[in-house]
Amino acid sequence: MLGIAGLLVLLALWWLGTDVLAAPGSFARRFSPASAFASLGGLLLHSDLPIHVYVSLQRIFIGLGFALAIGVPMGLAVGTFGALEAATTPAFQFLRMISPLSWMPLAVMVFGVGDRPIYFLLAFAAVWPILLSTAAGVRQLDPRWLLLARSLAATRWEMLSRVILPGVTGHILTGVRLAIGILWIVLVPCEMLGVSAGLGYFILDTRDRLAYSELMAMVLLIGVLGFALDALARALCRRWA
């Protein structure tokens, strides 16, 4: 209930700023909640917006898939071998502090215009929380589990699949949740990068058409979808942690 109350307060502040405090006929009134909700309903029912939503979600999950494929194995290795952790930590900390968006010109030069530079930028943004969370999970494993597995003559594959991975699943999912939040923030500016579909592209289109109520509707939709993705990640964390 408190969460719903907070959302209602946020909606009330939005309404006050655009409908009450703004002067009649002012530019701010074009961004009112009533106009945004009406435009959102029309866009969902009578436009190709669902296709743009699908394209954006597809990019999110592909970028997340690349990040998992890179981050989990590297995190397992870094968490297992102390020398590797000591050797890679400075480089990892340096790279993760670079904004993914600063790589945009280089990504376009290397991969060209289209989806490939977007996948690179999304994977670069998402790999760090997954890698670091996985490594932290490995370091926090109870050493007695590993000793018990060795005493039972477990192979390396059995130790990995039956001891280590189940033991770090919660940490991996925590990294995934953090990564999804970062991905959703990075996605929209990435989709303003020479593509013809996606939520970022659609926002630019509304701006060019001076469709301000639709622009605000897109901002609202991006918030709702991001909230839903985070809720899904939280549910997975509760289920598997």
Tab-separated table of C-alpha atoms in Angstrom:
chain	number	residue	atom	x	y	z
A	1	MET	CA	0.000	0.000	0.000
A	2	LEU	CA	2.818	2.413	0.778
A	3	GLY	CA	4.276	1.798	-2.675
A	4	ILE	CA	0.944	2.623	-4.311
A	5	ALA	CA	0.688	5.755	-2.168
A	6	GLY	CA	4.129	6.846	-3.356
A	7	LEU	CA	3.110	6.405	-6.991
A	8	LEU	CA	-0.070	8.408	-6.394
A	9	VAL	CA	1.963	11.224	-4.833
A	10	LEU	CA	4.250	11.216	-7.869
A	11	LEU	CA	1.224	11.363	-10.179
A	12	ALA	CA	-0.249	14.224	-8.133
A	13	LEU	CA	2.990	16.211	-8.388
A	14	TRP	CA	3.014	15.660	-12.150
A	15	TRP	CA	-0.594	16.878	-12.357
A	16	LEU	CA	0.133	19.928	-10.183
A	17	GLY	CA	3.125	20.902	-12.289
A	18	THR	CA	1.365	20.666	-15.655
A	19	ASP	CA	-2.323	21.358	-14.947
A	20	VAL	CA	-2.492	23.564	-11.853
A	21	LEU	CA	0.688	25.606	-11.538
A	22	ALA	CA	1.283	26.027	-15.276
A	23	ALA	CA	-0.384	29.018	-16.918
A	24	PRO	CA	-3.337	28.351	-19.245
A	25	GLY	CA	-2.125	27.653	-22.759
A	26	SER	CA	1.478	27.237	-21.627
A	27	PHE	CA	3.873	24.756	-23.169
A	28	ALA	CA	3.927	22.649	-19.979
A	29	ARG	CA	0.255	21.727	-20.350
A	30	ARG	CA	1.111	19.622	-23.392
A	31	PHE	CA	2.850	17.196	-21.025
A	32	SER	CA	-0.107	16.721	-18.664
A	33	PRO	CA	-0.999	13.262	-17.283
A	34	ALA	CA	-4.369	13.258	-19.036
A	35	SER	CA	-2.772	13.929	-22.428
A	36	ALA	CA	-0.026	11.378	-21.838
A	37	PHE	CA	-2.379	8.578	-20.781
A	38	ALA	CA	-4.754	9.308	-23.666
A	39	SER	CA	-1.881	9.287	-26.155
A	40	LEU	CA	-0.462	6.091	-24.673
A	41	GLY	CA	-3.771	4.289	-25.099
A	42	GLY	CA	-4.062	5.449	-28.686
A	43	LEU	CA	-0.480	4.470	-29.504
A	44	LEU	CA	-0.862	0.986	-28.056
A	45	LEU	CA	-4.100	0.348	-29.929
A	46	HIS	CA	-3.678	2.181	-33.214
A	47	SER	CA	0.028	2.426	-34.036
A	48	ASP	CA	3.102	0.266	-34.508
A	49	LEU	CA	4.310	1.026	-30.966
A	50	PRO	CA	4.011	-2.648	-29.849
A	51	ILE	CA	6.520	-3.546	-32.571
A	52	HIS	CA	8.972	-0.961	-31.214
A	53	VAL	CA	8.477	-2.342	-27.693
A	54	TYR	CA	9.188	-5.860	-28.955
A	55	VAL	CA	12.349	-4.718	-30.750
A	56	SER	CA	13.650	-2.945	-27.645
A	57	LEU	CA	12.955	-5.917	-25.374
A	58	GLN	CA	14.633	-8.216	-27.885
A	59	ARG	CA	17.748	-6.041	-27.799
A	60	ILE	CA	17.703	-6.044	-23.997
A	61	PHE	CA	17.622	-9.826	-23.762
A	62	ILE	CA	20.227	-10.344	-26.493
A	63	GLY	CA	22.572	-7.876	-24.798
A	64	LEU	CA	21.909	-9.559	-21.455
A	65	GLY	CA	22.600	-12.959	-23.022
A	66	PHE	CA	26.002	-11.803	-24.284
A	67	ALA	CA	26.780	-10.322	-20.861
A	68	LEU	CA	25.870	-13.593	-19.131
A	69	ALA	CA	27.923	-15.647	-21.587
A	70	ILE	CA	30.965	-13.487	-20.848
A	71	GLY	CA	30.414	-12.433	-17.248
A	72	VAL	CA	29.533	-15.738	-15.573
A	73	PRO	CA	32.557	-17.768	-16.797
A	74	MET	CA	34.916	-14.870	-16.121
A	75	GLY	CA	33.368	-14.321	-12.697
A	76	LEU	CA	33.792	-17.996	-11.842
A	77	ALA	CA	37.446	-17.864	-12.892
A	78	VAL	CA	38.174	-14.614	-11.055
A	79	GLY	CA	36.458	-15.827	-7.901
A	80	THR	CA	38.298	-19.156	-7.966
A	81	PHE	CA	41.867	-18.066	-8.681
A	82	GLY	CA	43.287	-15.380	-6.404
A	83	ALA	CA	46.155	-14.564	-8.753
A	84	LEU	CA	43.721	-13.956	-11.619
A	85	GLU	CA	41.629	-11.691	-9.400
A	86	ALA	CA	44.694	-9.659	-8.425
A	87	ALA	CA	45.751	-9.366	-12.070
A	88	THR	CA	42.367	-8.360	-13.482
A	89	THR	CA	40.765	-6.219	-10.761
A	90	PRO	CA	42.510	-2.925	-11.713
A	91	ALA	CA	41.631	-3.387	-15.398
A	92	PHE	CA	38.028	-4.348	-14.629
A	93	GLN	CA	37.546	-1.404	-12.270
A	94	PHE	CA	39.011	0.938	-14.884
A	95	LEU	CA	36.805	-0.363	-17.699
A	96	ARG	CA	33.557	-0.448	-15.732
A	97	MET	CA	33.984	3.223	-14.810
A	98	ILE	CA	33.856	4.209	-18.488
A	99	SER	CA	30.343	5.153	-19.544
A	100	PRO	CA	29.089	2.657	-22.145
A	101	LEU	CA	27.744	5.562	-24.180
A	102	SER	CA	31.255	6.964	-24.603
A	103	TRP	CA	32.002	3.924	-26.772
A	104	MET	CA	29.230	4.824	-29.243
A	105	PRO	CA	31.432	6.456	-31.926
A	106	LEU	CA	33.942	3.600	-31.777
A	107	ALA	CA	31.164	0.983	-31.857
A	108	VAL	CA	29.705	2.524	-35.012
A	109	MET	CA	33.139	2.684	-36.654
A	110	VAL	CA	33.820	-0.991	-35.898
A	111	PHE	CA	30.373	-2.578	-36.283
A	112	GLY	CA	28.632	-0.127	-38.608
A	113	VAL	CA	25.109	1.217	-38.229
A	114	GLY	CA	22.395	-1.148	-37.020
A	115	ASP	CA	21.868	-3.584	-34.197
A	116	ARG	CA	25.434	-4.830	-33.767
A	117	PRO	CA	26.835	-1.678	-32.100
A	118	ILE	CA	23.781	-1.634	-29.821
A	119	TYR	CA	24.428	-5.226	-28.759
A	120	PHE	CA	28.062	-4.364	-28.054
A	121	LEU	CA	27.162	-1.338	-25.934
A	122	LEU	CA	24.478	-3.209	-24.009
A	123	ALA	CA	26.756	-6.180	-23.342
A	124	PHE	CA	29.561	-3.872	-22.221
A	125	ALA	CA	27.193	-2.114	-19.834
A	126	ALA	CA	25.741	-5.309	-18.354
A	127	VAL	CA	28.798	-7.532	-18.038
A	128	TRP	CA	30.354	-5.810	-15.011
A	129	PRO	CA	27.641	-6.328	-12.376
A	130	ILE	CA	27.250	-9.944	-13.514
A	131	LEU	CA	30.991	-10.642	-13.487
A	132	LEU	CA	31.625	-8.997	-10.123
A	133	SER	CA	28.561	-10.526	-8.461
A	134	THR	CA	29.524	-13.987	-9.702
A	135	ALA	CA	33.085	-13.593	-8.427
A	136	ALA	CA	31.800	-12.392	-5.046
A	137	GLY	CA	29.502	-15.408	-4.844
A	138	VAL	CA	32.376	-17.817	-5.499
A	139	ARG	CA	34.512	-16.192	-2.802
A	140	GLN	CA	31.655	-16.502	-0.290
A	141	LEU	CA	31.097	-20.224	-0.857
A	142	ASP	CA	31.569	-22.336	2.244
A	143	PRO	CA	34.959	-24.082	1.753
A	144	ARG	CA	33.556	-27.142	3.501
A	145	TRP	CA	31.248	-27.740	0.532
A	146	LEU	CA	34.246	-27.970	-1.787
A	147	LEU	CA	36.168	-30.181	0.631
A	148	LEU	CA	33.187	-32.499	0.921
A	149	ALA	CA	32.852	-32.694	-2.863
A	150	ARG	CA	36.556	-33.522	-3.211
A	151	SER	CA	36.317	-36.168	-0.502
A	152	LEU	CA	33.521	-37.796	-2.505
A	153	ALA	CA	35.799	-37.889	-5.570
A	154	ALA	CA	33.735	-35.350	-7.490
A	155	THR	CA	35.122	-34.375	-10.875
A	156	ARG	CA	35.719	-30.724	-11.752
A	157	TRP	CA	32.543	-30.694	-13.841
A	158	GLU	CA	30.528	-32.169	-10.972
A	159	MET	CA	31.945	-29.605	-8.544
A	160	LEU	CA	31.066	-26.813	-10.957
A	161	SER	CA	27.567	-28.020	-11.843
A	162	ARG	CA	26.479	-29.381	-8.450
A	163	VAL	CA	28.318	-27.227	-5.914
A	164	ILE	CA	29.635	-23.962	-7.313
A	165	LEU	CA	26.889	-22.913	-9.749
A	166	PRO	CA	23.989	-23.708	-7.358
A	167	GLY	CA	25.892	-21.876	-4.624
A	168	VAL	CA	26.352	-18.686	-6.657
A	169	THR	CA	22.980	-18.621	-8.450
A	170	GLY	CA	21.627	-16.007	-6.057
A	171	HIS	CA	24.633	-13.755	-6.673
A	172	ILE	CA	24.325	-14.200	-10.446
A	173	LEU	CA	20.650	-13.197	-10.319
A	174	THR	CA	21.522	-10.169	-8.195
A	175	GLY	CA	24.008	-9.180	-10.884
A	176	VAL	CA	21.338	-9.744	-13.544
A	177	ARG	CA	18.927	-7.460	-11.709
A	178	LEU	CA	21.552	-4.714	-11.498
A	179	ALA	CA	22.435	-5.291	-15.153
A	180	ILE	CA	18.818	-4.960	-16.293
A	181	GLY	CA	18.567	-1.556	-14.617
A	182	ILE	CA	21.725	-0.399	-16.377
A	183	LEU	CA	20.629	-1.892	-19.702
A	184	TRP	CA	17.298	-0.093	-19.618
A	185	ILE	CA	19.029	3.245	-19.016
A	186	VAL	CA	21.589	2.687	-21.781
A	187	LEU	CA	19.123	1.258	-24.322
A	188	VAL	CA	17.166	4.413	-25.184
A	189	PRO	CA	20.155	6.589	-26.193
A	190	CYS	CA	21.638	3.602	-28.045
A	191	GLU	CA	18.447	3.340	-30.106
A	192	MET	CA	18.914	6.935	-31.222
A	193	LEU	CA	21.975	5.667	-33.088
A	194	GLY	CA	20.898	5.219	-36.692
A	195	VAL	CA	18.240	2.523	-36.265
A	196	SER	CA	14.661	2.561	-37.522
A	197	ALA	CA	12.891	0.752	-34.685
A	198	GLY	CA	12.847	0.733	-30.896
A	199	LEU	CA	11.687	2.998	-28.095
A	200	GLY	CA	14.617	5.395	-28.486
A	201	TYR	CA	13.860	5.774	-32.189
A	202	PHE	CA	10.172	6.303	-31.432
A	203	ILE	CA	10.994	9.103	-28.957
A	204	LEU	CA	13.030	10.885	-31.619
A	205	ASP	CA	10.134	10.445	-34.029
A	206	THR	CA	7.660	12.050	-31.602
A	207	ARG	CA	10.045	14.954	-31.091
A	208	ASP	CA	10.441	15.498	-34.827
A	209	ARG	CA	6.640	15.433	-35.254
A	210	LEU	CA	6.219	17.843	-32.286
A	211	ALA	CA	3.855	15.264	-30.755
A	212	TYR	CA	4.565	16.273	-27.165
A	213	SER	CA	1.798	14.263	-25.537
A	214	GLU	CA	3.077	11.157	-27.341
A	215	LEU	CA	6.612	11.945	-26.204
A	216	MET	CA	5.430	12.071	-22.590
A	217	ALA	CA	3.501	8.856	-23.161
A	218	MET	CA	6.734	7.206	-24.284
A	219	VAL	CA	8.541	8.398	-21.158
A	220	LEU	CA	5.710	6.926	-19.103
A	221	LEU	CA	5.839	3.626	-21.008
A	222	ILE	CA	9.607	3.346	-20.587
A	223	GLY	CA	9.166	3.770	-16.835
A	224	VAL	CA	6.428	1.132	-16.691
A	225	LEU	CA	8.415	-1.393	-18.726
A	226	GLY	CA	11.542	-0.791	-16.668
A	227	PHE	CA	9.538	-1.281	-13.469
A	228	ALA	CA	8.117	-4.534	-14.853
A	229	LEU	CA	11.565	-5.848	-15.813
A	230	ASP	CA	12.905	-5.057	-12.354
A	231	ALA	CA	9.908	-6.788	-10.756
A	232	LEU	CA	10.610	-9.863	-12.887
A	233	ALA	CA	14.258	-9.847	-11.819
A	234	ARG	CA	13.256	-9.485	-8.152
A	235	ALA	CA	10.864	-12.415	-8.481
A	236	LEU	CA	13.641	-14.560	-9.961
A	237	CYS	CA	15.955	-13.561	-7.119
A	238	ARG	CA	13.363	-14.575	-4.530
A	239	ARG	CA	12.692	-17.838	-6.333
A	240	TRP	CA	16.281	-18.991	-6.826
A	241	ALA	CA	18.304	-17.146	-4.200
